[in-house]
Amino acid sequence: MRDCKESFSMDHGDREKEVAYGSSTPRVSSPGSWLQRPVFQVTLTPAHVGMAMLSFTLAALLAYINLLARPEPTSALDNGVGRLPFMGYNTWNAYVCDINETVIRESADLLVSLGLKDLGYNYMNIDDCYAEKNRTEDGDIIESAERFPSGMLNLTDYIHDLGLKAGIYSDSGWFTCQLYPGSFQNEERDIKLFRETWNFDLLKYDNCAVPFDDIIREGMVGKFTRMADAIAAQAKSSGKDPILFSLCQWGREQPWLWAKRLGQSWRTTDDIGPHWDAISSIINQNSFYTWSSDFYGHGDMDIVRVLSGNGDLTFEEAKSHFTAWALMKSPLLIGTDLSKITKESLCILTNTEIIGINQDSKVGTAITPFRWGKNPDWTNDYTYPAQYWSGESENGTVVMLLNVENEPADMFFTLAESPWIRAGRQYSVRDLWSHTDNGTAVRNLTVTNVPAHGVVALLLKDAGDEPSGLQPPCSIPEWCIDQNGTRVDQ
């Protein structure tokens, strides 16, 4: 595990004094400290009680309304590929159209030499602009003679010899987004080229150059179904595994409702930008449909923008970006020039504990918000998205705390606010960024001095019954009642 910035450290205060004092307020952290060791907190102040009751009542009402209005989720496309979110590299953000076979080979080499392939980054994906502007007389897409003089099969052989998989790009319209040939009305021809002739393993399928309505006579579902059907037919006729189908539909026609019928991932938002507002906007949008991700179907939040050396994201913002993408089970595609990647970026991309949640073989679902924080629950706010998230994992409950403020902040939550936490139990706390075990939390957990736009990622494991005799008898005082019928929350 590479070391991240050393100025961020745990506050290793005297835990015995914390227990003895029984304080319900967090200590002030020492200079340079960003995460306080969890404190035993066995009482709730009236303010906490009121906030908890209001938050849970509103959340329950809105969640019920949302469930009534939500269509049944579609069944995932389990065709033998794409069970877990794919990881790798995509050329677009770093190179746009300035790609060639040398760039692809060097990027593939760096995935291996930097140790990224060994951590699961095993797709080397070529984006737009690899082809000639026109199809051949026979109707085929052809690689650029100038950019790829050795041919695509030669290049995919090179990628495969490195132990990597190869990804290619096309579009569901007449043209790609850069006006190279698209695949509309050529789906069967193109998938045979991509999968059999060129031997690619993944297809990113974009949404530009949409045909006129009187030509296509389809909605978005039908337009992308054309390629999905071609992929299934090609796999059946060739006997090869189907190509992994990654839909790039931008989220405007609610692909989280239907795309998992067709492919293994679907874009949930527009393209990512090189600044915090773009990150927070995507997190905000995904807070309303993370429920749709599971095995064989993953909401794609777009390419990962880690530190590029241009100051587009701070170190803390880049950590938050990567953590949110990974824990929401998005595919993890690096979009930085690997020859110029920073030590800090490698520290972020190689966090095996965060990657382990993304690649969990037992639990395929994403984290979801259990409290918005700054805003009332279910608020659609691009600037201040949900702050308190949790989800299941093979090894415990995952918690993500996101500081959306422009200055450091303390963050507090009651453990049982997460639906994956059992009342009356205590939990060991593992920090997934400092890679340290940080004691046991009872009922509540306070994290101090979370950096502006920073993140805390925790793994909580059941550590047995909480100490007996704690008051109040319910950590969440909503209809808390004695067996004799006496309400104790009033």
mmCIF file of C-alpha atoms in Angstrom, residues 230-459:
data_model
loop_
_atom_site.group_PDB
_atom_site.id
_atom_site.type_symbol
_atom_site.label_atom_id
_atom_site.label_comp_id
_atom_site.label_asym_id
_atom_site.label_seq_id
_atom_site.Cartn_x
_atom_site.Cartn_y
_atom_site.Cartn_z
ATOM 1 C CA ALA A 230 -26.568 -8.268 -32.367
ATOM 2 C CA ILE A 231 -24.187 -9.072 -29.495
ATOM 3 C CA ALA A 232 -26.324 -11.999 -28.335
ATOM 4 C CA ALA A 233 -26.618 -13.376 -31.872
ATOM 5 C CA GLN A 234 -22.890 -13.041 -32.520
ATOM 6 C CA ALA A 235 -22.011 -14.830 -29.281
ATOM 7 C CA LYS A 236 -24.392 -17.681 -30.104
ATOM 8 C CA SER A 237 -23.120 -18.133 -33.640
ATOM 9 C CA SER A 238 -19.407 -17.872 -32.761
ATOM 10 C CA GLY A 239 -19.431 -19.791 -29.493
ATOM 11 C CA LYS A 240 -17.379 -17.021 -27.884
ATOM 12 C CA ASP A 241 -18.356 -15.185 -24.742
ATOM 13 C CA PRO A 242 -20.376 -12.075 -25.596
ATOM 14 C CA ILE A 243 -18.553 -8.759 -25.651
ATOM 15 C CA LEU A 244 -19.098 -6.699 -22.499
ATOM 16 C CA PHE A 245 -21.676 -4.078 -23.460
ATOM 17 C CA SER A 246 -21.176 -0.664 -21.811
ATOM 18 C CA LEU A 247 -23.976 1.749 -22.713
ATOM 19 C CA CYS A 248 -23.149 5.459 -22.777
ATOM 20 C CA GLN A 249 -26.627 6.952 -22.727
ATOM 21 C CA TRP A 250 -26.053 9.921 -20.334
ATOM 22 C CA GLY A 251 -28.995 9.240 -18.043
ATOM 23 C CA ARG A 252 -31.604 11.446 -19.675
ATOM 24 C CA GLU A 253 -33.979 8.586 -20.520
ATOM 25 C CA GLN A 254 -33.592 6.812 -17.159
ATOM 26 C CA PRO A 255 -31.317 3.949 -18.248
ATOM 27 C CA TRP A 256 -31.211 2.658 -14.666
ATOM 28 C CA LEU A 257 -34.750 1.375 -15.322
ATOM 29 C CA TRP A 258 -34.013 -0.586 -18.498
ATOM 30 C CA ALA A 259 -30.348 -0.743 -19.481
ATOM 31 C CA LYS A 260 -29.491 -3.787 -17.370
ATOM 32 C CA ARG A 261 -31.732 -5.801 -19.702
ATOM 33 C CA LEU A 262 -29.222 -5.019 -22.435
ATOM 34 C CA GLY A 263 -25.728 -4.579 -21.015
ATOM 35 C CA GLN A 264 -23.451 -4.687 -17.999
ATOM 36 C CA SER A 265 -23.106 -0.937 -17.361
ATOM 37 C CA TRP A 266 -24.897 2.242 -18.273
ATOM 38 C CA ARG A 267 -23.930 5.882 -17.951
ATOM 39 C CA THR A 268 -25.976 7.716 -15.345
ATOM 40 C CA THR A 269 -24.912 11.314 -16.058
ATOM 41 C CA ASP A 270 -23.331 13.610 -18.611
ATOM 42 C CA ASP A 271 -19.539 13.634 -19.027
ATOM 43 C CA ILE A 272 -17.490 14.394 -15.951
ATOM 44 C CA GLY A 273 -15.723 17.747 -15.688
ATOM 45 C CA PRO A 274 -12.308 18.611 -14.175
ATOM 46 C CA HIS A 275 -13.612 20.366 -11.051
ATOM 47 C CA TRP A 276 -15.378 19.677 -7.745
ATOM 48 C CA ASP A 277 -18.776 20.946 -8.933
ATOM 49 C CA ALA A 278 -18.840 18.207 -11.563
ATOM 50 C CA ILE A 279 -18.004 15.572 -8.951
ATOM 51 C CA SER A 280 -20.647 16.759 -6.499
ATOM 52 C CA SER A 281 -23.219 16.997 -9.294
ATOM 53 C CA ILE A 282 -22.703 13.365 -10.311
ATOM 54 C CA ILE A 283 -22.819 12.212 -6.675
ATOM 55 C CA ASN A 284 -26.065 14.145 -6.220
ATOM 56 C CA GLN A 285 -27.679 12.599 -9.285
ATOM 57 C CA ASN A 286 -26.642 9.084 -8.322
ATOM 58 C CA SER A 287 -28.045 9.437 -4.812
ATOM 59 C CA PHE A 288 -31.516 8.908 -6.292
ATOM 60 C CA TYR A 289 -30.853 5.674 -8.186
ATOM 61 C CA THR A 290 -27.946 3.823 -6.645
ATOM 62 C CA TRP A 291 -30.533 1.147 -5.823
ATOM 63 C CA SER A 292 -30.387 -0.032 -9.452
ATOM 64 C CA SER A 293 -26.786 -1.331 -9.313
ATOM 65 C CA ASP A 294 -26.101 -4.974 -8.554
ATOM 66 C CA PHE A 295 -24.220 -7.926 -10.006
ATOM 67 C CA TYR A 296 -24.157 -7.802 -13.838
ATOM 68 C CA GLY A 297 -25.532 -4.251 -13.870
ATOM 69 C CA HIS A 298 -23.600 -1.153 -12.797
ATOM 70 C CA GLY A 299 -24.343 2.549 -12.990
ATOM 71 C CA ASP A 300 -21.378 4.142 -14.769
ATOM 72 C CA MET A 301 -20.495 7.540 -13.284
ATOM 73 C CA ASP A 302 -17.952 8.217 -16.071
ATOM 74 C CA ILE A 303 -14.153 8.181 -16.136
ATOM 75 C CA VAL A 304 -12.196 8.642 -12.907
ATOM 76 C CA ARG A 305 -10.454 12.021 -12.757
ATOM 77 C CA VAL A 306 -7.635 11.739 -10.239
ATOM 78 C CA LEU A 307 -4.957 14.359 -9.721
ATOM 79 C CA SER A 308 -3.398 15.348 -13.022
ATOM 80 C CA GLY A 309 -0.861 17.881 -11.801
ATOM 81 C CA ASN A 310 -2.965 20.704 -13.239
ATOM 82 C CA GLY A 311 -4.712 21.543 -9.991
ATOM 83 C CA ASP A 312 -8.143 20.523 -11.274
ATOM 84 C CA LEU A 313 -8.971 18.621 -8.075
ATOM 85 C CA THR A 314 -7.444 18.887 -4.622
ATOM 86 C CA PHE A 315 -6.074 15.775 -2.986
ATOM 87 C CA GLU A 316 -9.114 15.563 -0.706
ATOM 88 C CA GLU A 317 -11.530 16.047 -3.605
ATOM 89 C CA ALA A 318 -9.787 13.323 -5.591
ATOM 90 C CA LYS A 319 -10.119 10.940 -2.631
ATOM 91 C CA SER A 320 -13.814 11.747 -2.325
ATOM 92 C CA HIS A 321 -14.251 11.254 -6.063
ATOM 93 C CA PHE A 322 -12.609 7.835 -6.094
ATOM 94 C CA THR A 323 -14.326 6.683 -2.891
ATOM 95 C CA ALA A 324 -17.809 7.624 -4.106
ATOM 96 C CA TRP A 325 -17.276 5.982 -7.512
ATOM 97 C CA ALA A 326 -15.924 2.789 -5.980
ATOM 98 C CA LEU A 327 -18.495 2.397 -3.208
ATOM 99 C CA MET A 328 -21.390 3.155 -5.562
ATOM 100 C CA LYS A 329 -20.107 0.243 -7.661
ATOM 101 C CA SER A 330 -19.304 2.315 -10.737
ATOM 102 C CA PRO A 331 -16.806 0.925 -13.249
ATOM 103 C CA LEU A 332 -13.385 2.396 -12.441
ATOM 104 C CA LEU A 333 -11.715 3.677 -15.596
ATOM 105 C CA ILE A 334 -8.595 5.814 -15.237
ATOM 106 C CA GLY A 335 -8.521 8.827 -17.549
ATOM 107 C CA THR A 336 -5.124 10.342 -16.731
ATOM 108 C CA ASP A 337 -1.956 10.226 -18.850
ATOM 109 C CA LEU A 338 -0.242 7.378 -16.998
ATOM 110 C CA SER A 339 3.218 8.612 -18.011
ATOM 111 C CA LYS A 340 2.567 11.777 -15.980
ATOM 112 C CA ILE A 341 0.580 10.325 -13.094
ATOM 113 C CA THR A 342 1.385 11.734 -9.668
ATOM 114 C CA LYS A 343 2.354 9.827 -6.541
ATOM 115 C CA GLU A 344 -0.812 11.129 -4.866
ATOM 116 C CA SER A 345 -2.952 9.802 -7.709
ATOM 117 C CA LEU A 346 -1.360 6.372 -7.458
ATOM 118 C CA CYS A 347 -1.988 6.420 -3.721
ATOM 119 C CA ILE A 348 -5.677 6.972 -4.419
ATOM 120 C CA LEU A 349 -6.025 4.500 -7.290
ATOM 121 C CA THR A 350 -4.215 1.709 -5.443
ATOM 122 C CA ASN A 351 -6.243 1.738 -2.222
ATOM 123 C CA THR A 352 -6.923 -1.981 -2.064
ATOM 124 C CA GLU A 353 -9.488 -1.671 0.738
ATOM 125 C CA ILE A 354 -11.627 0.720 -1.297
ATOM 126 C CA ILE A 355 -11.169 -1.391 -4.447
ATOM 127 C CA GLY A 356 -12.167 -4.442 -2.411
ATOM 128 C CA ILE A 357 -15.607 -2.952 -1.759
ATOM 129 C CA ASN A 358 -16.068 -2.149 -5.452
ATOM 130 C CA GLN A 359 -15.076 -5.712 -6.385
ATOM 131 C CA ASP A 360 -16.935 -7.493 -3.555
ATOM 132 C CA SER A 361 -17.775 -10.983 -4.824
ATOM 133 C CA LYS A 362 -20.577 -11.548 -2.299
ATOM 134 C CA VAL A 363 -22.459 -8.219 -2.328
ATOM 135 C CA GLY A 364 -23.135 -6.423 -5.595
ATOM 136 C CA THR A 365 -25.285 -3.539 -4.373
ATOM 137 C CA ALA A 366 -24.055 0.040 -3.983
ATOM 138 C CA ILE A 367 -24.022 2.274 -0.947
ATOM 139 C CA THR A 368 -27.037 4.572 -0.585
ATOM 140 C CA PRO A 369 -27.693 7.682 1.515
ATOM 141 C CA PHE A 370 -29.266 7.268 4.940
ATOM 142 C CA ARG A 371 -29.222 10.999 5.702
ATOM 143 C CA TRP A 372 -28.580 14.011 3.487
ATOM 144 C CA GLY A 373 -27.030 16.135 6.246
ATOM 145 C CA LYS A 374 -26.861 19.779 5.253
ATOM 146 C CA ASN A 375 -30.118 19.496 3.306
ATOM 147 C CA PRO A 376 -33.370 17.746 4.223
ATOM 148 C CA ASP A 377 -33.475 14.153 3.011
ATOM 149 C CA TRP A 378 -34.211 13.616 -0.692
ATOM 150 C CA THR A 379 -33.133 17.156 -1.598
ATOM 151 C CA ASN A 380 -31.874 17.544 -5.169
ATOM 152 C CA ASP A 381 -28.948 19.949 -4.722
ATOM 153 C CA TYR A 382 -25.933 19.758 -7.008
ATOM 154 C CA THR A 383 -23.801 21.839 -4.656
ATOM 155 C CA TYR A 384 -24.605 19.974 -1.439
ATOM 156 C CA PRO A 385 -25.313 16.298 -2.182
ATOM 157 C CA ALA A 386 -26.091 13.656 0.419
ATOM 158 C CA GLN A 387 -23.407 13.341 3.087
ATOM 159 C CA TYR A 388 -24.181 10.148 5.043
ATOM 160 C CA TRP A 389 -24.088 6.873 3.116
ATOM 161 C CA SER A 390 -23.925 3.175 3.960
ATOM 162 C CA GLY A 391 -24.162 -0.229 2.360
ATOM 163 C CA GLU A 392 -23.540 -3.904 2.783
ATOM 164 C CA SER A 393 -20.303 -5.743 2.106
ATOM 165 C CA GLU A 394 -18.959 -9.240 2.580
ATOM 166 C CA ASN A 395 -17.057 -8.130 5.683
ATOM 167 C CA GLY A 396 -19.370 -5.624 7.360
ATOM 168 C CA THR A 397 -21.254 -2.379 6.921
ATOM 169 C CA VAL A 398 -19.594 0.256 4.731
ATOM 170 C CA VAL A 399 -20.071 3.898 5.727
ATOM 171 C CA MET A 400 -19.111 6.937 3.641
ATOM 172 C CA LEU A 401 -19.156 10.413 5.191
ATOM 173 C CA LEU A 402 -18.811 13.219 2.665
ATOM 174 C CA ASN A 403 -18.067 16.773 3.754
ATOM 175 C CA VAL A 404 -19.755 18.942 1.120
ATOM 176 C CA GLU A 405 -18.827 22.177 2.881
ATOM 177 C CA ASN A 406 -16.034 24.514 1.770
ATOM 178 C CA GLU A 407 -14.330 24.238 5.166
ATOM 179 C CA PRO A 408 -13.501 21.399 7.583
ATOM 180 C CA ALA A 409 -16.439 20.025 9.548
ATOM 181 C CA ASP A 410 -17.280 17.533 12.297
ATOM 182 C CA MET A 411 -19.702 14.780 11.296
ATOM 183 C CA PHE A 412 -21.945 12.835 13.687
ATOM 184 C CA PHE A 413 -24.387 10.002 13.160
ATOM 185 C CA THR A 414 -26.263 7.391 15.147
ATOM 186 C CA LEU A 415 -25.142 3.940 14.001
ATOM 187 C CA ALA A 416 -28.681 2.586 13.674
ATOM 188 C CA GLU A 417 -29.528 5.301 11.146
ATOM 189 C CA SER A 418 -27.945 2.902 8.660
ATOM 190 C CA PRO A 419 -30.380 0.097 7.805
ATOM 191 C CA TRP A 420 -27.469 -2.356 7.884
ATOM 192 C CA ILE A 421 -26.644 -1.760 11.570
ATOM 193 C CA ARG A 422 -28.295 -3.800 14.336
ATOM 194 C CA ALA A 423 -29.680 -1.935 17.327
ATOM 195 C CA GLY A 424 -28.233 -2.936 20.693
ATOM 196 C CA ARG A 425 -24.882 -3.982 19.209
ATOM 197 C CA GLN A 426 -21.464 -2.350 19.196
ATOM 198 C CA TYR A 427 -19.196 -2.171 16.174
ATOM 199 C CA SER A 428 -15.484 -2.193 15.532
ATOM 200 C CA VAL A 429 -14.344 0.618 13.256
ATOM 201 C CA ARG A 430 -11.889 0.197 10.390
ATOM 202 C CA ASP A 431 -10.706 3.299 8.502
ATOM 203 C CA LEU A 432 -10.321 2.411 4.809
ATOM 204 C CA TRP A 433 -7.999 5.335 4.064
ATOM 205 C CA SER A 434 -5.647 5.309 7.054
ATOM 206 C CA HIS A 435 -5.832 1.473 7.053
ATOM 207 C CA THR A 436 -6.141 1.397 10.839
ATOM 208 C CA ASP A 437 -8.482 -0.223 13.342
ATOM 209 C CA ASN A 438 -9.905 2.495 15.561
ATOM 210 C CA GLY A 439 -11.659 0.980 18.512
ATOM 211 C CA THR A 440 -15.317 0.222 19.031
ATOM 212 C CA ALA A 441 -18.312 2.488 18.487
ATOM 213 C CA VAL A 442 -21.408 2.248 20.658
ATOM 214 C CA ARG A 443 -24.616 3.808 19.347
ATOM 215 C CA ASN A 444 -23.019 6.950 17.936
ATOM 216 C CA LEU A 445 -19.899 7.900 16.036
ATOM 217 C CA THR A 446 -18.344 11.338 15.665
ATOM 218 C CA VAL A 447 -15.654 12.157 13.149
ATOM 219 C CA THR A 448 -13.914 15.479 13.664
ATOM 220 C CA ASN A 449 -12.246 17.882 11.275
ATOM 221 C CA VAL A 450 -13.184 16.176 8.013
ATOM 222 C CA PRO A 451 -11.459 18.316 5.344
ATOM 223 C CA ALA A 452 -13.425 20.512 2.963
ATOM 224 C CA HIS A 453 -14.837 18.306 0.172
ATOM 225 C CA GLY A 454 -13.151 15.407 1.982
ATOM 226 C CA VAL A 455 -14.328 11.891 2.688
ATOM 227 C CA VAL A 456 -14.237 9.291 5.450
ATOM 228 C CA ALA A 457 -14.708 5.637 4.487
ATOM 229 C CA LEU A 458 -15.313 3.162 7.304
ATOM 230 C CA LEU A 459 -15.973 -0.551 7.654
#
